[in-house]
PDB file of C-alpha atoms and ligand atoms in Angstrom:
ATOM      1  CA  UNK M   1       8.588  15.186  -7.926  1.00  0.00           C
ATOM      2  CA  UNK M   2       6.124  13.073  -5.928  1.00  0.00           C
ATOM      3  CA  UNK M   3       7.489  11.121  -2.962  1.00  0.00           C
ATOM      4  CA  UNK M   4       6.323   7.625  -2.052  1.00  0.00           C
ATOM      5  CA  UNK M   5       6.767   6.363   1.484  1.00  0.00           C
ATOM      6  CA  UNK M   6       7.392   2.684   0.931  1.00  0.00           C
ATOM      7  CA  UNK M   7       9.015  -0.350   2.502  1.00  0.00           C
ATOM      8  CA  UNK M   8      10.750  -2.656   0.040  1.00  0.00           C
ATOM      9  CA  UNK M   9       8.998  -5.842   1.256  1.00  0.00           C
ATOM     10  CA  UNK M  10       5.532  -4.215   1.359  1.00  0.00           C
ATOM     11  CA  UNK M  11       3.220  -5.785  -1.236  1.00  0.00           C
ATOM     12  CA  UNK M  12       0.945  -2.722  -1.108  1.00  0.00           C
ATOM     13  CA  UNK M  13       3.880  -0.436  -1.920  1.00  0.00           C
ATOM     14  CA  UNK M  14       4.968  -2.839  -4.666  1.00  0.00           C
ATOM     15  CA  UNK M  15       1.490  -2.630  -6.182  1.00  0.00           C
ATOM     16  CA  UNK M  16       1.863   1.175  -6.356  1.00  0.00           C
ATOM     17  CA  UNK M  17       5.386   0.934  -7.805  1.00  0.00           C
ATOM     18  CA  UNK M  18       4.152  -1.448 -10.505  1.00  0.00           C
ATOM     19  CA  UNK M  19       1.258   0.907 -11.340  1.00  0.00           C
ATOM     20  CA  UNK M  20       3.664   3.871 -11.602  1.00  0.00           C
ATOM     21  CA  UNK M  21       5.887   1.845 -13.955  1.00  0.00           C
ATOM     22  CA  UNK M  22       2.969   0.683 -16.126  1.00  0.00           C
ATOM     23  CA  UNK M  23       1.712   4.279 -16.358  1.00  0.00           C
ATOM     24  CA  UNK M  24       5.164   5.629 -17.249  1.00  0.00           C
ATOM     25  CA  UNK M  25       5.301   7.738 -14.071  1.00  0.00           C
ATOM     26  CA  UNK M  26       8.262   5.984 -12.446  1.00  0.00           C
ATOM     27  CA  UNK M  27      10.545   8.971 -13.091  1.00  0.00           C
ATOM     28  CA  UNK M  28       8.147  11.272 -11.239  1.00  0.00           C
ATOM     29  CA  UNK M  29       8.089   9.240  -8.023  1.00  0.00           C
ATOM     30  CA  UNK M  30      10.963   9.353  -5.553  1.00  0.00           C
ATOM     31  CA  UNK M  31      10.959   6.345  -3.222  1.00  0.00           C
ATOM     32  CA  UNK M  32      11.473   6.901   0.502  1.00  0.00           C
ATOM     33  CA  UNK M  33      12.329   3.812   2.497  1.00  0.00           C
ATOM     34  CA  UNK M  34      10.235   3.837   5.676  1.00  0.00           C
ATOM     35  CA  UNK M  35      11.098   2.101   8.912  1.00  0.00           C
ATOM     36  CA  UNK M  36       7.677   1.000  10.140  1.00  0.00           C
ATOM     37  CA  UNK M  37       9.071   0.252  13.610  1.00  0.00           C
ATOM     38  CA  UNK M  38      10.516   3.748  14.070  1.00  0.00           C
ATOM     39  CA  UNK M  39       8.024   6.057  15.820  1.00  0.00           C
ATOM     40  CA  UNK M  40      10.009   9.031  14.431  1.00  0.00           C
ATOM     41  CA  UNK M  41       9.736   7.920  10.796  1.00  0.00           C
ATOM     42  CA  UNK M  42       8.309  10.654   8.553  1.00  0.00           C
ATOM     43  CA  UNK M  43       5.490   8.382   7.401  1.00  0.00           C
ATOM     44  CA  UNK M  44       3.998   8.635  10.928  1.00  0.00           C
ATOM     45  CA  UNK M  45       3.652  12.391  10.460  1.00  0.00           C
ATOM     46  CA  UNK M  46       2.357  12.217   6.909  1.00  0.00           C
ATOM     47  CA  UNK M  47      -0.090   9.327   7.221  1.00  0.00           C
ATOM     48  CA  UNK M  48      -2.065   9.278  10.502  1.00  0.00           C
ATOM     49  CA  UNK M  49      -2.364   5.499  10.074  1.00  0.00           C
ATOM     50  CA  UNK M  50       1.438   5.189  10.046  1.00  0.00           C
ATOM     51  CA  UNK M  51       1.255   2.875   7.045  1.00  0.00           C
ATOM     52  CA  UNK M  52       2.944   2.574   3.683  1.00  0.00           C
ATOM     53  CA  UNK M  53       2.360   3.316   0.908  1.00  0.00           C
ATOM     54  CA  UNK M  54       1.698   7.036   1.272  1.00  0.00           C
ATOM     55  CA  UNK M  55       2.184   9.352  -1.697  1.00  0.00           C
ATOM     56  CA  UNK M  56       3.239  12.949  -1.014  1.00  0.00           C
ATOM     57  CA  UNK M  57       2.298  15.311  -3.835  1.00  0.00           C
ATOM     58  CA  UNK M  58       4.489  18.190  -4.991  1.00  0.00           C
ATOM     59  CA  UNK M  59       2.238  20.819  -3.402  1.00  0.00           C
ATOM     60  CA  UNK M  60       1.848  19.035  -0.072  1.00  0.00           C
ATOM     61  CA  UNK M  61      -1.266  16.819   0.076  1.00  0.00           C
ATOM     62  CA  UNK M  62      -0.694  13.204   1.050  1.00  0.00           C
ATOM     63  CA  UNK M  63      -2.657  10.348  -0.501  1.00  0.00           C
ATOM     64  CA  UNK M  64      -2.746   7.030   1.294  1.00  0.00           C
ATOM     65  CA  UNK M  65      -4.182   3.581   0.817  1.00  0.00           C
ATOM     66  CA  UNK M  66      -2.816   1.840  -2.252  1.00  0.00           C
ATOM     67  CA  UNK M  67      -6.213   1.710  -3.997  1.00  0.00           C
ATOM     68  CA  UNK M  68      -6.608   5.494  -3.717  1.00  0.00           C
ATOM     69  CA  UNK M  69      -3.026   6.042  -4.865  1.00  0.00           C
ATOM     70  CA  UNK M  70      -3.721   3.889  -7.943  1.00  0.00           C
ATOM     71  CA  UNK M  71      -6.768   6.046  -8.717  1.00  0.00           C
ATOM     72  CA  UNK M  72      -4.623   9.165  -8.391  1.00  0.00           C
ATOM     73  CA  UNK M  73      -1.761   7.874 -10.564  1.00  0.00           C
ATOM     74  CA  UNK M  74      -4.215   6.736 -13.223  1.00  0.00           C
ATOM     75  CA  UNK M  75      -5.860  10.173 -13.163  1.00  0.00           C
ATOM     76  CA  UNK M  76      -2.454  11.830 -13.392  1.00  0.00           C
ATOM     77  CA  UNK M  77      -1.560   9.702 -16.417  1.00  0.00           C
ATOM     78  CA  UNK M  78      -4.670  10.869 -18.248  1.00  0.00           C
ATOM     79  CA  UNK M  79      -7.313   8.586 -16.722  1.00  0.00           C
ATOM     80  CA  UNK M  80      -8.757   5.253 -17.786  1.00  0.00           C
ATOM     81  CA  UNK M  81      -5.343   3.671 -18.316  1.00  0.00           C
ATOM     82  CA  UNK M  82      -5.393   0.998 -15.594  1.00  0.00           C
ATOM     83  CA  UNK M  83      -8.827   1.708 -14.077  1.00  0.00           C
ATOM     84  CA  UNK M  84     -11.754   2.002 -16.452  1.00  0.00           C
ATOM     85  CA  UNK M  85     -13.477   5.376 -15.889  1.00  0.00           C
ATOM     86  CA  UNK M  86     -17.032   4.044 -15.780  1.00  0.00           C
ATOM     87  CA  UNK M  87     -19.407   1.252 -16.590  1.00  0.00           C
ATOM     88  CA  UNK M  88     -19.632  -2.388 -15.581  1.00  0.00           C
ATOM     89  CA  UNK M  89     -16.005  -2.978 -16.485  1.00  0.00           C
ATOM     90  CA  UNK M  90     -14.931  -0.401 -13.867  1.00  0.00           C
ATOM     91  CA  UNK M  91     -16.695  -2.370 -11.123  1.00  0.00           C
ATOM     92  CA  UNK M  92     -15.262  -5.642 -12.413  1.00  0.00           C
ATOM     93  CA  UNK M  93     -11.737  -4.191 -12.248  1.00  0.00           C
ATOM     94  CA  UNK M  94     -12.304  -2.623  -8.810  1.00  0.00           C
ATOM     95  CA  UNK M  95     -13.636  -5.955  -7.536  1.00  0.00           C
ATOM     96  CA  UNK M  96     -10.555  -7.687  -8.931  1.00  0.00           C
ATOM     97  CA  UNK M  97      -8.417  -5.114  -7.129  1.00  0.00           C
ATOM     98  CA  UNK M  98     -10.310  -5.898  -3.898  1.00  0.00           C
ATOM     99  CA  UNK M  99      -9.644  -9.600  -4.397  1.00  0.00           C
ATOM    100  CA  UNK M 100      -5.922  -8.936  -4.822  1.00  0.00           C
ATOM    101  CA  UNK M 101      -6.015  -6.569  -1.819  1.00  0.00           C
ATOM    102  CA  UNK M 102      -7.753  -9.189   0.299  1.00  0.00           C
ATOM    103  CA  UNK M 103      -5.104 -11.770  -0.587  1.00  0.00           C
ATOM    104  CA  UNK M 104      -2.392  -9.290   0.414  1.00  0.00           C
ATOM    105  CA  UNK M 105      -4.247  -8.518   3.688  1.00  0.00           C
ATOM    106  CA  UNK M 106      -4.358 -12.232   4.534  1.00  0.00           C
ATOM    107  CA  UNK M 107      -0.682 -12.746   3.673  1.00  0.00           C
ATOM    108  CA  UNK M 108       0.398  -9.702   5.711  1.00  0.00           C
ATOM    109  CA  UNK M 109      -1.675 -10.838   8.730  1.00  0.00           C
ATOM    110  CA  UNK M 110       0.041 -14.211   8.528  1.00  0.00           C
ATOM    111  CA  UNK M 111       3.488 -12.598   8.442  1.00  0.00           C
ATOM    112  CA  UNK M 112       2.599 -10.299  11.374  1.00  0.00           C
ATOM    113  CA  UNK M 113       1.369 -13.288  13.402  1.00  0.00           C
ATOM    114  CA  UNK M 114       4.879 -14.738  13.219  1.00  0.00           C
ATOM    115  CA  UNK M 115       6.674 -11.406  13.543  1.00  0.00           C
ATOM    116  CA  UNK M 116       4.801  -9.825  16.442  1.00  0.00           C
ATOM    117  CA  UNK M 117       3.280 -12.585  18.558  1.00  0.00           C
ATOM    118  CA  UNK M 118       5.218 -14.647  21.063  1.00  0.00           C
ATOM    119  CA  UNK M 119       5.231 -18.248  19.901  1.00  0.00           C
ATOM    120  CA  UNK M 120       2.975 -19.354  22.779  1.00  0.00           C
ATOM    121  CA  UNK M 121       0.342 -16.835  21.706  1.00  0.00           C
ATOM    122  CA  UNK M 122       0.225 -17.813  18.029  1.00  0.00           C
ATOM    123  CA  UNK M 123      -3.032 -19.443  17.030  1.00  0.00           C
ATOM    124  CA  UNK M 124      -3.016 -22.428  14.656  1.00  0.00           C
ATOM    125  CA  UNK M 125      -6.782 -22.082  14.224  1.00  0.00           C
ATOM    126  CA  UNK M 126      -6.426 -18.429  13.222  1.00  0.00           C
ATOM    127  CA  UNK M 127      -3.578 -19.177  10.794  1.00  0.00           C
ATOM    128  CA  UNK M 128      -5.524 -22.038   9.195  1.00  0.00           C
ATOM    129  CA  UNK M 129      -8.547 -19.786   8.862  1.00  0.00           C
TER     130      UNK M 129
HETATM  131  N1  LIG F   1      -5.018  -0.776   3.031  1.00  0.00           N
HETATM  132  C1  LIG F   1      -3.658  -0.297   3.015  1.00  0.00           C
HETATM  133  C2  LIG F   1      -2.775  -1.268   3.798  1.00  0.00           C
HETATM  134  C3  LIG F   1      -1.344  -0.748   3.979  1.00  0.00           C
HETATM  135  C4  LIG F   1      -0.566  -1.576   5.010  1.00  0.00           C
HETATM  136  O1  LIG F   1      -1.125  -2.287   5.847  1.00  0.00           O
HETATM  137  N2  LIG F   1       0.783  -1.490   4.926  1.00  0.00           N
HETATM  138  C5  LIG F   1       1.630  -2.183   5.881  1.00  0.00           C
HETATM  139  C6  LIG F   1       2.938  -2.625   5.237  1.00  0.00           C
HETATM  140  S1  LIG F   1       2.765  -4.047   4.206  1.00  0.00           S
HETATM  141  C7  LIG F   1       2.035  -1.216   6.977  1.00  0.00           C
HETATM  142  O2  LIG F   1       2.380  -0.084   6.696  1.00  0.00           O
HETATM  143  N3  LIG F   1       2.022  -1.673   8.244  1.00  0.00           N
HETATM  144  C8  LIG F   1       2.464  -0.872   9.352  1.00  0.00           C
HETATM  145  C9  LIG F   1       1.527  -0.949  10.501  1.00  0.00           C
HETATM  146  O3  LIG F   1       0.475  -1.607  10.389  1.00  0.00           O
HETATM  147  O4  LIG F   1       1.858  -0.351  11.524  1.00  0.00           O
HETATM  148  C10 LIG F   1      -3.189  -0.111   1.570  1.00  0.00           C
HETATM  149  O5  LIG F   1      -3.729  -0.787   0.676  1.00  0.00           O
HETATM  150  O6  LIG F   1      -2.324   0.752   1.326  1.00  0.00           O
END
């Protein structure tokens, strides 16, 4: 059984959970709820970036970054199921994935601005940008 370090609100982890479901691999992935504020959380030992999602394989290796995990799950499901193996269409799909990833990055930065910065330090100009 693979193990996925995840946090329920994380859009990156959700992207991986959706991919696992679409590929029929849901039953092979055990979800581990990470506490991203806890310096002792196992994800800090298994992903040097301390981020979710991180996928722990049965024989030990850890794969992190949602885009890489999607590549791995697709490969594990036979390949070419959600990511075209080659050709122009592969780059179109990867670019689309980057667009979605960029939207998530922007949304997460916005949430972190409110969550981590004192109100006086929050920047309207940055948020508008
Ligand atoms: N590029 C990474 C981004 C992952 C990421 O930033 N995850 C957030 C949760 S939504 C996280 O773990 N943040 C903890 C931190 O930055 O310390 C991916 O696509 O997996």
